[in-house]
């Protein structure tokens, strides 16, 4: 049973956007302030990454923990209503993420996933924020093709 009325739930869901979310904008501003330039939602790159760093051949996805099922994260809970619907929805999202990851690997495009919970912690803690930004920047120069933060 949902704790919200259908009208409240509908309003909440309508407010969720797939592009230019607050976590994405936050990360873009941090990278821009460090002198990095990027494309946004590049249609020429599989998965249309939230941020594409052409110079570093790196696709950055800011994944919502709930929608992309961040394993072990408190934000990746299962709603209590319409369970079958949500299971199908989440399964489709996770499968699409796997397909995109494979496509990017085949094209030798590096992939960096930044989880929503990481962004939330970055906003609370300046030292943590600087540490994560450092990890992101370090990834640009590394040989690894995939990382989650």
mmCIF file of C-alpha atoms in Angstrom:
data_model
loop_
_atom_site.group_PDB
_atom_site.id
_atom_site.type_symbol
_atom_site.label_atom_id
_atom_site.label_comp_id
_atom_site.label_asym_id
_atom_site.label_seq_id
_atom_site.Cartn_x
_atom_site.Cartn_y
_atom_site.Cartn_z
ATOM 1 C CA UNK A 1 0.000 0.000 0.000
ATOM 2 C CA UNK A 2 1.370 3.389 -1.015
ATOM 3 C CA UNK A 3 1.663 5.987 1.751
ATOM 4 C CA UNK A 4 0.747 8.752 -0.700
ATOM 5 C CA UNK A 5 -2.554 9.341 -2.449
ATOM 6 C CA UNK A 6 -2.612 8.653 -6.209
ATOM 7 C CA UNK A 7 -2.685 12.415 -6.836
ATOM 8 C CA UNK A 8 0.351 13.038 -4.600
ATOM 9 C CA UNK A 9 2.246 10.138 -6.174
ATOM 10 C CA UNK A 10 1.426 11.402 -9.671
ATOM 11 C CA UNK A 11 2.685 14.875 -8.766
ATOM 12 C CA UNK A 12 5.932 13.409 -7.340
ATOM 13 C CA UNK A 13 6.559 11.242 -10.398
ATOM 14 C CA UNK A 14 5.827 14.106 -12.816
ATOM 15 C CA UNK A 15 8.497 16.202 -11.097
ATOM 16 C CA UNK A 16 11.225 13.661 -11.908
ATOM 17 C CA UNK A 17 13.182 14.542 -15.028
ATOM 18 C CA UNK A 18 15.571 12.425 -17.049
ATOM 19 C CA UNK A 19 17.840 15.310 -18.093
ATOM 20 C CA UNK A 20 19.397 18.256 -16.311
ATOM 21 C CA UNK A 21 18.630 16.933 -12.853
ATOM 22 C CA UNK A 22 19.976 18.762 -9.803
ATOM 23 C CA UNK A 23 22.697 16.132 -9.201
ATOM 24 C CA UNK A 24 23.836 16.403 -12.852
ATOM 25 C CA UNK A 25 23.950 20.190 -12.748
ATOM 26 C CA UNK A 26 25.850 20.088 -9.444
ATOM 27 C CA UNK A 27 28.511 17.789 -10.922
ATOM 28 C CA UNK A 28 28.752 19.810 -14.142
ATOM 29 C CA UNK A 29 29.340 23.009 -12.158
ATOM 30 C CA UNK A 30 32.122 21.340 -10.154
ATOM 31 C CA UNK A 31 33.854 20.098 -13.309
ATOM 32 C CA UNK A 32 33.417 23.445 -15.081
ATOM 33 C CA UNK A 33 34.911 25.278 -12.085
ATOM 34 C CA UNK A 34 37.978 23.020 -12.396
ATOM 35 C CA UNK A 35 38.364 24.039 -16.051
ATOM 36 C CA UNK A 36 36.842 20.947 -17.663
ATOM 37 C CA UNK A 37 34.585 21.333 -20.693
ATOM 38 C CA UNK A 38 32.079 18.751 -21.812
ATOM 39 C CA UNK A 39 29.030 17.906 -23.869
ATOM 40 C CA UNK A 40 25.662 17.284 -22.273
ATOM 41 C CA UNK A 41 23.347 14.388 -23.225
ATOM 42 C CA UNK A 42 25.396 13.716 -26.352
ATOM 43 C CA UNK A 43 23.181 11.892 -28.846
ATOM 44 C CA UNK A 44 26.212 10.594 -30.767
ATOM 45 C CA UNK A 45 27.335 8.498 -27.776
ATOM 46 C CA UNK A 46 25.453 5.317 -26.753
ATOM 47 C CA UNK A 47 23.245 5.890 -23.728
ATOM 48 C CA UNK A 48 23.309 9.678 -24.233
ATOM 49 C CA UNK A 49 25.564 10.274 -21.214
ATOM 50 C CA UNK A 50 24.732 13.082 -18.830
ATOM 51 C CA UNK A 51 28.251 14.426 -19.401
ATOM 52 C CA UNK A 52 30.579 13.495 -22.264
ATOM 53 C CA UNK A 53 34.235 14.470 -21.990
ATOM 54 C CA UNK A 54 35.350 14.163 -25.628
ATOM 55 C CA UNK A 55 38.948 15.097 -24.812
ATOM 56 C CA UNK A 56 39.132 12.169 -22.368
ATOM 57 C CA UNK A 57 36.796 9.860 -24.317
ATOM 58 C CA UNK A 58 34.725 9.481 -21.145
ATOM 59 C CA UNK A 59 30.964 9.166 -20.695
ATOM 60 C CA UNK A 60 29.718 10.171 -17.248
ATOM 61 C CA UNK A 61 26.327 9.034 -16.021
ATOM 62 C CA UNK A 62 24.784 10.448 -12.863
ATOM 63 C CA UNK A 63 22.565 7.532 -11.857
ATOM 64 C CA UNK A 64 19.663 7.809 -9.473
ATOM 65 C CA UNK A 65 20.050 5.044 -6.896
ATOM 66 C CA UNK A 66 16.313 4.300 -6.958
ATOM 67 C CA UNK A 67 15.928 4.090 -10.748
ATOM 68 C CA UNK A 68 19.169 2.271 -11.542
ATOM 69 C CA UNK A 69 19.115 -0.034 -8.484
ATOM 70 C CA UNK A 70 22.296 0.916 -6.675
ATOM 71 C CA UNK A 71 23.061 -2.321 -4.882
ATOM 72 C CA UNK A 72 23.113 -2.033 -1.095
ATOM 73 C CA UNK A 73 21.993 1.608 -1.120
ATOM 74 C CA UNK A 74 19.207 2.821 1.160
ATOM 75 C CA UNK A 75 17.761 4.872 -1.706
ATOM 76 C CA UNK A 76 17.273 1.770 -3.896
ATOM 77 C CA UNK A 77 14.240 0.541 -1.984
ATOM 78 C CA UNK A 78 11.287 -1.334 -3.483
ATOM 79 C CA UNK A 79 7.992 0.584 -3.427
ATOM 80 C CA UNK A 80 5.237 -1.120 -1.475
ATOM 81 C CA UNK A 81 2.547 -0.736 -4.141
ATOM 82 C CA UNK A 82 2.443 -2.010 -7.741
ATOM 83 C CA UNK A 83 5.380 -4.321 -7.024
ATOM 84 C CA UNK A 84 5.119 -6.203 -10.319
ATOM 85 C CA UNK A 85 5.170 -2.928 -12.272
ATOM 86 C CA UNK A 86 8.241 -1.712 -10.408
ATOM 87 C CA UNK A 87 10.092 -5.008 -10.791
ATOM 88 C CA UNK A 88 9.600 -4.849 -14.576
ATOM 89 C CA UNK A 89 10.575 -1.178 -14.684
ATOM 90 C CA UNK A 90 13.734 -1.666 -12.638
ATOM 91 C CA UNK A 91 14.699 -4.795 -14.563
ATOM 92 C CA UNK A 92 14.350 -2.918 -17.865
ATOM 93 C CA UNK A 93 16.481 -0.049 -16.530
ATOM 94 C CA UNK A 94 19.241 -2.380 -15.312
ATOM 95 C CA UNK A 95 19.215 -4.334 -18.591
ATOM 96 C CA UNK A 96 19.421 -1.102 -20.606
ATOM 97 C CA UNK A 97 22.364 0.007 -18.459
ATOM 98 C CA UNK A 98 24.151 -3.297 -19.224
ATOM 99 C CA UNK A 99 23.561 -2.878 -22.963
ATOM 100 C CA UNK A 100 24.882 0.698 -22.892
ATOM 101 C CA UNK A 101 27.937 -0.402 -20.921
ATOM 102 C CA UNK A 102 28.693 -3.087 -23.514
ATOM 103 C CA UNK A 103 28.219 -0.643 -26.421
ATOM 104 C CA UNK A 104 30.573 1.859 -24.797
ATOM 105 C CA UNK A 105 33.171 -0.866 -24.172
ATOM 106 C CA UNK A 106 33.024 -1.917 -27.828
ATOM 107 C CA UNK A 107 33.658 1.702 -28.850
ATOM 108 C CA UNK A 108 36.467 1.972 -26.259
ATOM 109 C CA UNK A 109 34.656 4.845 -24.531
ATOM 110 C CA UNK A 110 35.395 5.060 -20.826
ATOM 111 C CA UNK A 111 32.377 5.002 -18.544
ATOM 112 C CA UNK A 112 32.060 6.612 -15.144
ATOM 113 C CA UNK A 113 28.923 6.200 -13.048
ATOM 114 C CA UNK A 114 28.392 8.652 -10.221
ATOM 115 C CA UNK A 115 25.626 7.514 -7.889
ATOM 116 C CA UNK A 116 23.025 9.905 -6.507
ATOM 117 C CA UNK A 117 23.978 8.974 -2.924
ATOM 118 C CA UNK A 118 27.569 10.038 -3.669
ATOM 119 C CA UNK A 119 26.342 13.430 -4.889
ATOM 120 C CA UNK A 120 24.207 13.808 -1.741
ATOM 121 C CA UNK A 121 27.253 13.156 0.450
ATOM 122 C CA UNK A 122 29.370 15.540 -1.635
ATOM 123 C CA UNK A 123 26.879 18.320 -0.946
ATOM 124 C CA UNK A 124 27.135 17.719 2.816
ATOM 125 C CA UNK A 125 30.899 17.360 3.174
ATOM 126 C CA UNK A 126 33.441 19.614 1.459
ATOM 127 C CA UNK A 127 36.370 17.264 2.132
ATOM 128 C CA UNK A 128 34.436 14.316 0.694
ATOM 129 C CA UNK A 129 33.414 16.459 -2.300
ATOM 130 C CA UNK A 130 37.025 17.344 -3.067
ATOM 131 C CA UNK A 131 38.056 13.692 -2.696
ATOM 132 C CA UNK A 132 35.389 12.531 -5.181
ATOM 133 C CA UNK A 133 36.188 15.306 -7.668
ATOM 134 C CA UNK A 134 39.820 14.190 -7.433
ATOM 135 C CA UNK A 135 38.804 10.587 -8.157
ATOM 136 C CA UNK A 136 36.795 11.725 -11.183
ATOM 137 C CA UNK A 137 39.702 13.759 -12.544
ATOM 138 C CA UNK A 138 42.137 10.898 -11.892
ATOM 139 C CA UNK A 139 39.860 8.546 -13.848
ATOM 140 C CA UNK A 140 40.288 10.666 -16.990
ATOM 141 C CA UNK A 141 43.981 9.745 -17.091
ATOM 142 C CA UNK A 142 43.688 6.092 -16.086
ATOM 143 C CA UNK A 143 43.568 3.047 -18.333
ATOM 144 C CA UNK A 144 40.430 1.611 -16.691
ATOM 145 C CA UNK A 145 37.335 1.694 -18.872
ATOM 146 C CA UNK A 146 34.719 1.518 -16.139
ATOM 147 C CA UNK A 147 34.257 2.807 -12.625
ATOM 148 C CA UNK A 148 31.406 3.499 -10.224
ATOM 149 C CA UNK A 149 31.691 6.121 -7.523
#
